[in-house]
PDB file of C-alpha atoms and ligand atoms in Angstrom:
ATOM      1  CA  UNK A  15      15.858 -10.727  -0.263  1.00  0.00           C
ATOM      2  CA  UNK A  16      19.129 -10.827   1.091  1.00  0.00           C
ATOM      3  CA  UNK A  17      20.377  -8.243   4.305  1.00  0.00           C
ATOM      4  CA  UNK A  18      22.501  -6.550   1.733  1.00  0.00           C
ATOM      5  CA  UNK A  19      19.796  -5.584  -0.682  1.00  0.00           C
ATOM      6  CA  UNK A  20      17.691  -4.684   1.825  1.00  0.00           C
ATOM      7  CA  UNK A  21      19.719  -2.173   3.124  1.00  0.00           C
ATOM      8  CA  UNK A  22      20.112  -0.391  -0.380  1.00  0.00           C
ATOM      9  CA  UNK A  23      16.131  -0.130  -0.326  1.00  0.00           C
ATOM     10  CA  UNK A  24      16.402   0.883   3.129  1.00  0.00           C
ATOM     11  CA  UNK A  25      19.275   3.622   2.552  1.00  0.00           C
ATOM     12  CA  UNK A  26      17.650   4.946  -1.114  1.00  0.00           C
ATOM     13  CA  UNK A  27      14.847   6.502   0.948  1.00  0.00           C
ATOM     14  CA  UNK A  28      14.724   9.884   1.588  1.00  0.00           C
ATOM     15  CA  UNK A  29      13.941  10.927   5.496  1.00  0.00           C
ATOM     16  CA  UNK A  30      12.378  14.959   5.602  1.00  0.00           C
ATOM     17  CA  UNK A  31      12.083  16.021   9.100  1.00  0.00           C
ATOM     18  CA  UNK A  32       9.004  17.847   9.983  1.00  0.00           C
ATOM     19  CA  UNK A  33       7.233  17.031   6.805  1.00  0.00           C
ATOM     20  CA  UNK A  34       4.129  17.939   6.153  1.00  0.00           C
ATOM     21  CA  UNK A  35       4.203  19.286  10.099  1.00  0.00           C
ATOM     22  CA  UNK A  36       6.551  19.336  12.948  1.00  0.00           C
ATOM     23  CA  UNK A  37       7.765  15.804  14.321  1.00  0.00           C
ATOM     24  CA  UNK A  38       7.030  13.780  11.272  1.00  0.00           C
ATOM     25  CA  UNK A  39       9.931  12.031   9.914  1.00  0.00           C
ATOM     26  CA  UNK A  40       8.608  11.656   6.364  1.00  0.00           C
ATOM     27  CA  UNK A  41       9.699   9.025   4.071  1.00  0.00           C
ATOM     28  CA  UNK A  42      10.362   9.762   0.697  1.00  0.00           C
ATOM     29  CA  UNK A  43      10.325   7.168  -1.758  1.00  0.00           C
ATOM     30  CA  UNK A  44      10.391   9.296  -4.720  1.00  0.00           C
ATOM     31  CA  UNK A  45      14.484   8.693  -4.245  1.00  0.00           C
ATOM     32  CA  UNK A  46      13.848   4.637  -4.683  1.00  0.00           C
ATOM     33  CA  UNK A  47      11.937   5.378  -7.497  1.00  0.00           C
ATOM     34  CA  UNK A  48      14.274   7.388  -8.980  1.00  0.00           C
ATOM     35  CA  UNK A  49      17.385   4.574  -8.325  1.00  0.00           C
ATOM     36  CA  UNK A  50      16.537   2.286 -11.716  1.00  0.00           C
ATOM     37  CA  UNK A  51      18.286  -0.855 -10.032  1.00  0.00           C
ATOM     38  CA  UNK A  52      16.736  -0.840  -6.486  1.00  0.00           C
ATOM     39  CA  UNK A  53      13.486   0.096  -7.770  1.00  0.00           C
ATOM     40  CA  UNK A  54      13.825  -3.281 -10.038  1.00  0.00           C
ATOM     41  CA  UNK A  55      15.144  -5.126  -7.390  1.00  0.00           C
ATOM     42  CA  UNK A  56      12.369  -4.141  -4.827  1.00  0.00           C
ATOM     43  CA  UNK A  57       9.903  -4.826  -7.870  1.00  0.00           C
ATOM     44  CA  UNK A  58      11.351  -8.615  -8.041  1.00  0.00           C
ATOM     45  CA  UNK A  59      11.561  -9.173  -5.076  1.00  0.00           C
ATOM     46  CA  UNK A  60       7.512  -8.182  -4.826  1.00  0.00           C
ATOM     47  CA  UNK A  61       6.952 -10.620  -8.337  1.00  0.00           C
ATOM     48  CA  UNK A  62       8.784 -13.582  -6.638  1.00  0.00           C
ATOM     49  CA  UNK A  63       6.816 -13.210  -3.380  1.00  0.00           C
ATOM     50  CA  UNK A  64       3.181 -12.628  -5.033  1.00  0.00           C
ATOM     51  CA  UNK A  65       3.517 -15.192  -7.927  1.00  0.00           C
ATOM     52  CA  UNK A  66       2.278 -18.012  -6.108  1.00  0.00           C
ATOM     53  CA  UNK A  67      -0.711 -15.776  -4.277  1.00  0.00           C
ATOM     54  CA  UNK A  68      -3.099 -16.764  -7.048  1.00  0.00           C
ATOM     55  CA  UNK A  69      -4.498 -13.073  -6.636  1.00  0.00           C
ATOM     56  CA  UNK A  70      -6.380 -11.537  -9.347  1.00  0.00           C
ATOM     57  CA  UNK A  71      -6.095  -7.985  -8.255  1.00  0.00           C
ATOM     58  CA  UNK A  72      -3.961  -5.526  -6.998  1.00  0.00           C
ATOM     59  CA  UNK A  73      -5.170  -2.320  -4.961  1.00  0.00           C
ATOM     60  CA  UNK A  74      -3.506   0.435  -4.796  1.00  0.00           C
ATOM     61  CA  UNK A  75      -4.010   3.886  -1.880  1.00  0.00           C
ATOM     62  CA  UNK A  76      -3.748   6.686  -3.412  1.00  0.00           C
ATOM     63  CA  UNK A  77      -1.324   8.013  -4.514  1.00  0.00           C
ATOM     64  CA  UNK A  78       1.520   6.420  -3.435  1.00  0.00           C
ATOM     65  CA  UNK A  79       0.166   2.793  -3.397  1.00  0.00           C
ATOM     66  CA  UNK A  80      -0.566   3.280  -7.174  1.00  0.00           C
ATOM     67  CA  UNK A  81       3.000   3.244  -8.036  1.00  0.00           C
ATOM     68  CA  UNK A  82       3.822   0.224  -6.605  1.00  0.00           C
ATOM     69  CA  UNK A  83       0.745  -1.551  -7.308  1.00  0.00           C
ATOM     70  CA  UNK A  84       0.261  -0.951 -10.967  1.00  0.00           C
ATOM     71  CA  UNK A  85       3.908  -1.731 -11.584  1.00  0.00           C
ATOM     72  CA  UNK A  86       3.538  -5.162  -9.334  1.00  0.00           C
ATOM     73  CA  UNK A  87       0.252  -5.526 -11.247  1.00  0.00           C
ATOM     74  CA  UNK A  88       1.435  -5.428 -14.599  1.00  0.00           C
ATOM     75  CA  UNK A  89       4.167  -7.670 -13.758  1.00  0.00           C
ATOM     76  CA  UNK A  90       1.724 -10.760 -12.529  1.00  0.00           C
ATOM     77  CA  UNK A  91      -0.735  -9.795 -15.773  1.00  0.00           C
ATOM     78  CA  UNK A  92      -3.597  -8.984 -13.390  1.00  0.00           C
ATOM     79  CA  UNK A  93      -5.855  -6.022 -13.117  1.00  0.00           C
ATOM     80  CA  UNK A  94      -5.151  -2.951 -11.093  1.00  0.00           C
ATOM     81  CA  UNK A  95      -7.971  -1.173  -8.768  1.00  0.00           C
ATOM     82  CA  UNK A  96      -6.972   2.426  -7.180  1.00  0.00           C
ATOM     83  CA  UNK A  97      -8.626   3.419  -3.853  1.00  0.00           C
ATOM     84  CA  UNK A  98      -8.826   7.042  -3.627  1.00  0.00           C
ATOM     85  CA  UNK A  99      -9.502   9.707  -1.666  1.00  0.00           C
ATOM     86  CA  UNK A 100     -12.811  11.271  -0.935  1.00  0.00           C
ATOM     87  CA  UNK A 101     -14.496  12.825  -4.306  1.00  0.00           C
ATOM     88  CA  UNK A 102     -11.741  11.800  -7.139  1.00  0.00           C
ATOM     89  CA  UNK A 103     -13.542   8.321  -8.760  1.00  0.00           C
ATOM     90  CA  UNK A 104     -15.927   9.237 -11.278  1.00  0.00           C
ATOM     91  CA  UNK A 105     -18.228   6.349 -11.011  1.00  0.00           C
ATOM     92  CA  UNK A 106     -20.398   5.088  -8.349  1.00  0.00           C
ATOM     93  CA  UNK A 107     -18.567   4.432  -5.467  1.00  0.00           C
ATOM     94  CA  UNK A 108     -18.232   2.985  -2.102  1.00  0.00           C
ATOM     95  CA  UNK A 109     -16.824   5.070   0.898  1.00  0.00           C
ATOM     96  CA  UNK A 110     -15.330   4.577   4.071  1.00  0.00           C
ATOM     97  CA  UNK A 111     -14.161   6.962   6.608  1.00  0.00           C
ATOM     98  CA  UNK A 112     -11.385   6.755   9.174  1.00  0.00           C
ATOM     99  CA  UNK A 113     -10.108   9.305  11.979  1.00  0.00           C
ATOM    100  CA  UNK A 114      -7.246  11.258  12.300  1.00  0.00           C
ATOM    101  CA  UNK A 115      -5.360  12.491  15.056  1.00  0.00           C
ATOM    102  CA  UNK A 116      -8.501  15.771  14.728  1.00  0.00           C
ATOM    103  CA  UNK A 117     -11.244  14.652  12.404  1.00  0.00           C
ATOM    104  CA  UNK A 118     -11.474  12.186  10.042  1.00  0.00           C
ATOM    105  CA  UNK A 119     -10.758  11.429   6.139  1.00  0.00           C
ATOM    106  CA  UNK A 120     -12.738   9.485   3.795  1.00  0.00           C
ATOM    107  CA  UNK A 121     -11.320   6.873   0.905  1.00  0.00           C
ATOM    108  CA  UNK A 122     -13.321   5.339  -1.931  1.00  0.00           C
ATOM    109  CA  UNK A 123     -13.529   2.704  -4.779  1.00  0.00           C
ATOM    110  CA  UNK A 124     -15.642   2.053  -7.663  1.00  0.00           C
ATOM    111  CA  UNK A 125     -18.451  -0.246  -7.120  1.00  0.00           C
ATOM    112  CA  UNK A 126     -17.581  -2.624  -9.848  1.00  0.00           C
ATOM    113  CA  UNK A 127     -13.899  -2.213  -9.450  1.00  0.00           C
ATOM    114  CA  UNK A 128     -13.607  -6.473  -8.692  1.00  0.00           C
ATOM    115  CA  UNK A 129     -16.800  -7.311 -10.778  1.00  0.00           C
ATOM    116  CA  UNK A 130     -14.998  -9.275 -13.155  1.00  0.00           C
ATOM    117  CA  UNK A 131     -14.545 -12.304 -11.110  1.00  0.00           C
ATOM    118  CA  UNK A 132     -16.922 -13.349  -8.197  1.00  0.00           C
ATOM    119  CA  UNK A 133     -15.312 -13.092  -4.755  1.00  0.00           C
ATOM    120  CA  UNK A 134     -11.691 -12.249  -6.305  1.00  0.00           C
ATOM    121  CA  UNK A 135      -8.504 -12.535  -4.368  1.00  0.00           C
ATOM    122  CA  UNK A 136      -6.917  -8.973  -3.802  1.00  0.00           C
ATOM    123  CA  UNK A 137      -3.485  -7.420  -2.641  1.00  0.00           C
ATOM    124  CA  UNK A 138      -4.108  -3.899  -0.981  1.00  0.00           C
ATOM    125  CA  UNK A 139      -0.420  -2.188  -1.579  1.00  0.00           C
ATOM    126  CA  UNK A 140       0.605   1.354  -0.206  1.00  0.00           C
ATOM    127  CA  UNK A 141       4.238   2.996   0.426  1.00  0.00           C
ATOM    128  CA  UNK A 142       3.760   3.098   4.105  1.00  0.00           C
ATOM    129  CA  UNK A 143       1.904   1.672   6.937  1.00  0.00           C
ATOM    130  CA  UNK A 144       1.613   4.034  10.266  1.00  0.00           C
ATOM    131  CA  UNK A 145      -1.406   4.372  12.502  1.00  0.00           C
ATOM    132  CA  UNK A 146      -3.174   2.058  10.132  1.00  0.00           C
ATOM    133  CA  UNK A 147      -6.758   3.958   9.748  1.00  0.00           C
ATOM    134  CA  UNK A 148      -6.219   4.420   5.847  1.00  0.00           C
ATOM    135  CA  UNK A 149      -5.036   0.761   4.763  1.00  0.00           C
ATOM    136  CA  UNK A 150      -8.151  -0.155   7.403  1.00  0.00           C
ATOM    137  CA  UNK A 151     -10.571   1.648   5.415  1.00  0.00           C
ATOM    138  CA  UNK A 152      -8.942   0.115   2.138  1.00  0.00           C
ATOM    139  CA  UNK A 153      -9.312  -3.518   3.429  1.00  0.00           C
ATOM    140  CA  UNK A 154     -12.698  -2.683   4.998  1.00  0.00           C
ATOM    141  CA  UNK A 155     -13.992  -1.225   1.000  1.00  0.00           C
ATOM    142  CA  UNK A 156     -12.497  -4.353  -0.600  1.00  0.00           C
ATOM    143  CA  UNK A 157     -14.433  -6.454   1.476  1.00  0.00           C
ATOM    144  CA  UNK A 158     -17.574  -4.223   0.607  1.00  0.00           C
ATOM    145  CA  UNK A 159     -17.410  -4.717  -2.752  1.00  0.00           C
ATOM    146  CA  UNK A 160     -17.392  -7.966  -2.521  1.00  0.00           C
ATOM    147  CA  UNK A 161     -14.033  -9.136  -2.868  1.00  0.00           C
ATOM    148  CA  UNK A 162     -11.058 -10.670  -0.911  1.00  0.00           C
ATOM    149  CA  UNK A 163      -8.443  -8.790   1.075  1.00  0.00           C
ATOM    150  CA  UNK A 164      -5.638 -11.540   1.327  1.00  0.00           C
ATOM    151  CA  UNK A 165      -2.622  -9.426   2.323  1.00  0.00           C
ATOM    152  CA  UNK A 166      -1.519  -5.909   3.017  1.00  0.00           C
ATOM    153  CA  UNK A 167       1.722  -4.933   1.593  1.00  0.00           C
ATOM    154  CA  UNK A 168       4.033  -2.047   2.333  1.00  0.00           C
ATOM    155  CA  UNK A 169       7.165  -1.397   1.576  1.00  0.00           C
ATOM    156  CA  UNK A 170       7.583   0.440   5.165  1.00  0.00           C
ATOM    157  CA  UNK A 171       5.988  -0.426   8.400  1.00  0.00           C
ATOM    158  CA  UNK A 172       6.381   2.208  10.936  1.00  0.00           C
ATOM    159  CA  UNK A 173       6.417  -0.694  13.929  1.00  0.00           C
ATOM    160  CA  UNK A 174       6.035   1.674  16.693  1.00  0.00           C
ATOM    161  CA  UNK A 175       2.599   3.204  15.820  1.00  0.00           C
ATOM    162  CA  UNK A 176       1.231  -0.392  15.295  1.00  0.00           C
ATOM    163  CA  UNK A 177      -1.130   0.007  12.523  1.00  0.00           C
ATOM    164  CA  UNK A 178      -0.734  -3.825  11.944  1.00  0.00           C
ATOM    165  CA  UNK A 179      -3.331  -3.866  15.065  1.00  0.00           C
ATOM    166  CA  UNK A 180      -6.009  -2.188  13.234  1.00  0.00           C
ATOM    167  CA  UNK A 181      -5.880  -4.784  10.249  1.00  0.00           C
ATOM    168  CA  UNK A 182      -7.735  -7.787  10.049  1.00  0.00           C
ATOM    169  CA  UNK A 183      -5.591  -9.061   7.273  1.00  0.00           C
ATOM    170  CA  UNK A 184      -1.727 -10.416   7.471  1.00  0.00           C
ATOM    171  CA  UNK A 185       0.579  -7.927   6.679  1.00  0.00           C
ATOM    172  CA  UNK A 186       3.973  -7.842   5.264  1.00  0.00           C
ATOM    173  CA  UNK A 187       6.483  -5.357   4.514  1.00  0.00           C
ATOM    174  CA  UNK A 188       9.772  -4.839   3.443  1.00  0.00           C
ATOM    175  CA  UNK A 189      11.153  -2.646   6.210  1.00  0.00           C
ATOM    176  CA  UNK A 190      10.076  -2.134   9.921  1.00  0.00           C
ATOM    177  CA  UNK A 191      11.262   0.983  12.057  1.00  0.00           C
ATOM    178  CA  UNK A 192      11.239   0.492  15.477  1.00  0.00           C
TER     179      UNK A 192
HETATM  180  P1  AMP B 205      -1.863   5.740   8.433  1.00  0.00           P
HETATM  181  O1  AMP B 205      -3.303   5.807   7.993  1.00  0.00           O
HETATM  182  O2  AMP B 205      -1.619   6.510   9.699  1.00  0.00           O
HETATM  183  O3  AMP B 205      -1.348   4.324   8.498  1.00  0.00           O
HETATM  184  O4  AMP B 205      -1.009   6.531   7.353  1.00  0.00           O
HETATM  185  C1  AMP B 205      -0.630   5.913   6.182  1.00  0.00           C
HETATM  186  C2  AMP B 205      -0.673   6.847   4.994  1.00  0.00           C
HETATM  187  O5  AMP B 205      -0.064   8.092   5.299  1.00  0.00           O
HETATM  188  C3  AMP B 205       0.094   6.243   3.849  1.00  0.00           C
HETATM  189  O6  AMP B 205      -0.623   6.479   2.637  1.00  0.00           O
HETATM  190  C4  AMP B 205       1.441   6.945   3.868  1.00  0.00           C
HETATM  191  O7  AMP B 205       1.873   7.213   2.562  1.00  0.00           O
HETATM  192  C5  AMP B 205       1.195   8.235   4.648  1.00  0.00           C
HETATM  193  N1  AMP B 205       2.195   8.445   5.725  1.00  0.00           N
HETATM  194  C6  AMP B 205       1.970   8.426   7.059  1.00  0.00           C
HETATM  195  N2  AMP B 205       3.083   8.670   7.768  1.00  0.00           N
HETATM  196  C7  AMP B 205       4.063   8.851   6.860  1.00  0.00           C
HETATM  197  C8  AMP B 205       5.479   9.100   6.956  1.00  0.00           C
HETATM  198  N3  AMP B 205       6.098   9.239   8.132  1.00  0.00           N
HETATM  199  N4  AMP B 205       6.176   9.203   5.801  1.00  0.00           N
HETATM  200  C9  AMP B 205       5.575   9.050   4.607  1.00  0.00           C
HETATM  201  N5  AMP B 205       4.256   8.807   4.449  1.00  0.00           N
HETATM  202  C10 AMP B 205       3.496   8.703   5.559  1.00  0.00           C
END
């Protein structure tokens, strides 16, 4: 991807100060989804990158990670997996908790979400990577399950709070805010 295009993704994303609390900079990506030629592009760009991954999932954290990753997931013909928040799957599930700045939050996946293939090769996707505790617990379930995380994609990586430090898997992303 090429500086130019990358600064369309970077500019058709919405910042909402003090969202959901004061001194959060929240980034909306509703306004790149809603822009029908750098949503394709960003989608291309994720095709050309993952093609040669030889994955056979994507994973998704809810909610925004499900955009992304069923779209990217469609487009490679592979399945699609969701991991949710605490109490939403209605099968049997695996769960795995993670702290917050007070307490702590809880995502799950369905048991048999990779059962199809043995040890399969999966991309865990969300919109944004921060402190790092959710996409930590995502990885973590995968792994649980009995799969493969291989990578951990996002298409913003909030540099600063370092969440890449709490991963065990590469990461990539798109943008980086320093
Ligand atoms: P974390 O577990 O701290 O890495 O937080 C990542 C999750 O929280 C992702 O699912 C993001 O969608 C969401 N998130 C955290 N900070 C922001 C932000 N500044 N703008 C938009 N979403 C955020």
């Amino acid at each position: 991807m090429n500086s130019e295009e990358l600064a369309l993704i970077k500019e058709s994303i919405r910042e909402v100060a003090d969202f959901p609390k004061p001194g959060i900079n929240f980034k909306d990506i509703t306004t790149l989804l809603n822009n029908a030629e750098v949503f394709k592009r960003l989608m291309e760009h994720l095709v050309e990158r993952y093609r040669e991954y030889n994955l056979d999932y994507i994973a998704g954290i809810d909610a925004r990670g499900f955009i992304f990753g069923a779209a990217l997931a469609s487009h490679l013909g592979i399945g699609f997996v969701p991991i949710r928040k605490k109490g939403k799957l209605p099968y049997t599930t695996v769960s795995e908790k993670y702290s917050l700045e007070y307490g702590y939050d809880e995502v799950e996946i369905h048991i048999d979400a990779f059962s199809s293939k043995e040890r399969a090769r999966v991309l865990l996707i969300d919109d944004l990577l921060a402190t790092g505790g959710t996409a930590s617990a995502a990885a973590r379930l995968i792994e649980r399950v009995g799969a493969k995380c291989v990578e951990a994609c996002f298409i913003i990586e909030l540099t600063f709070l370092d969440g890449k430090s709490k991963l065990d898997v590469p990461i990539y992303s798109i943008i980086q805010e320093v």
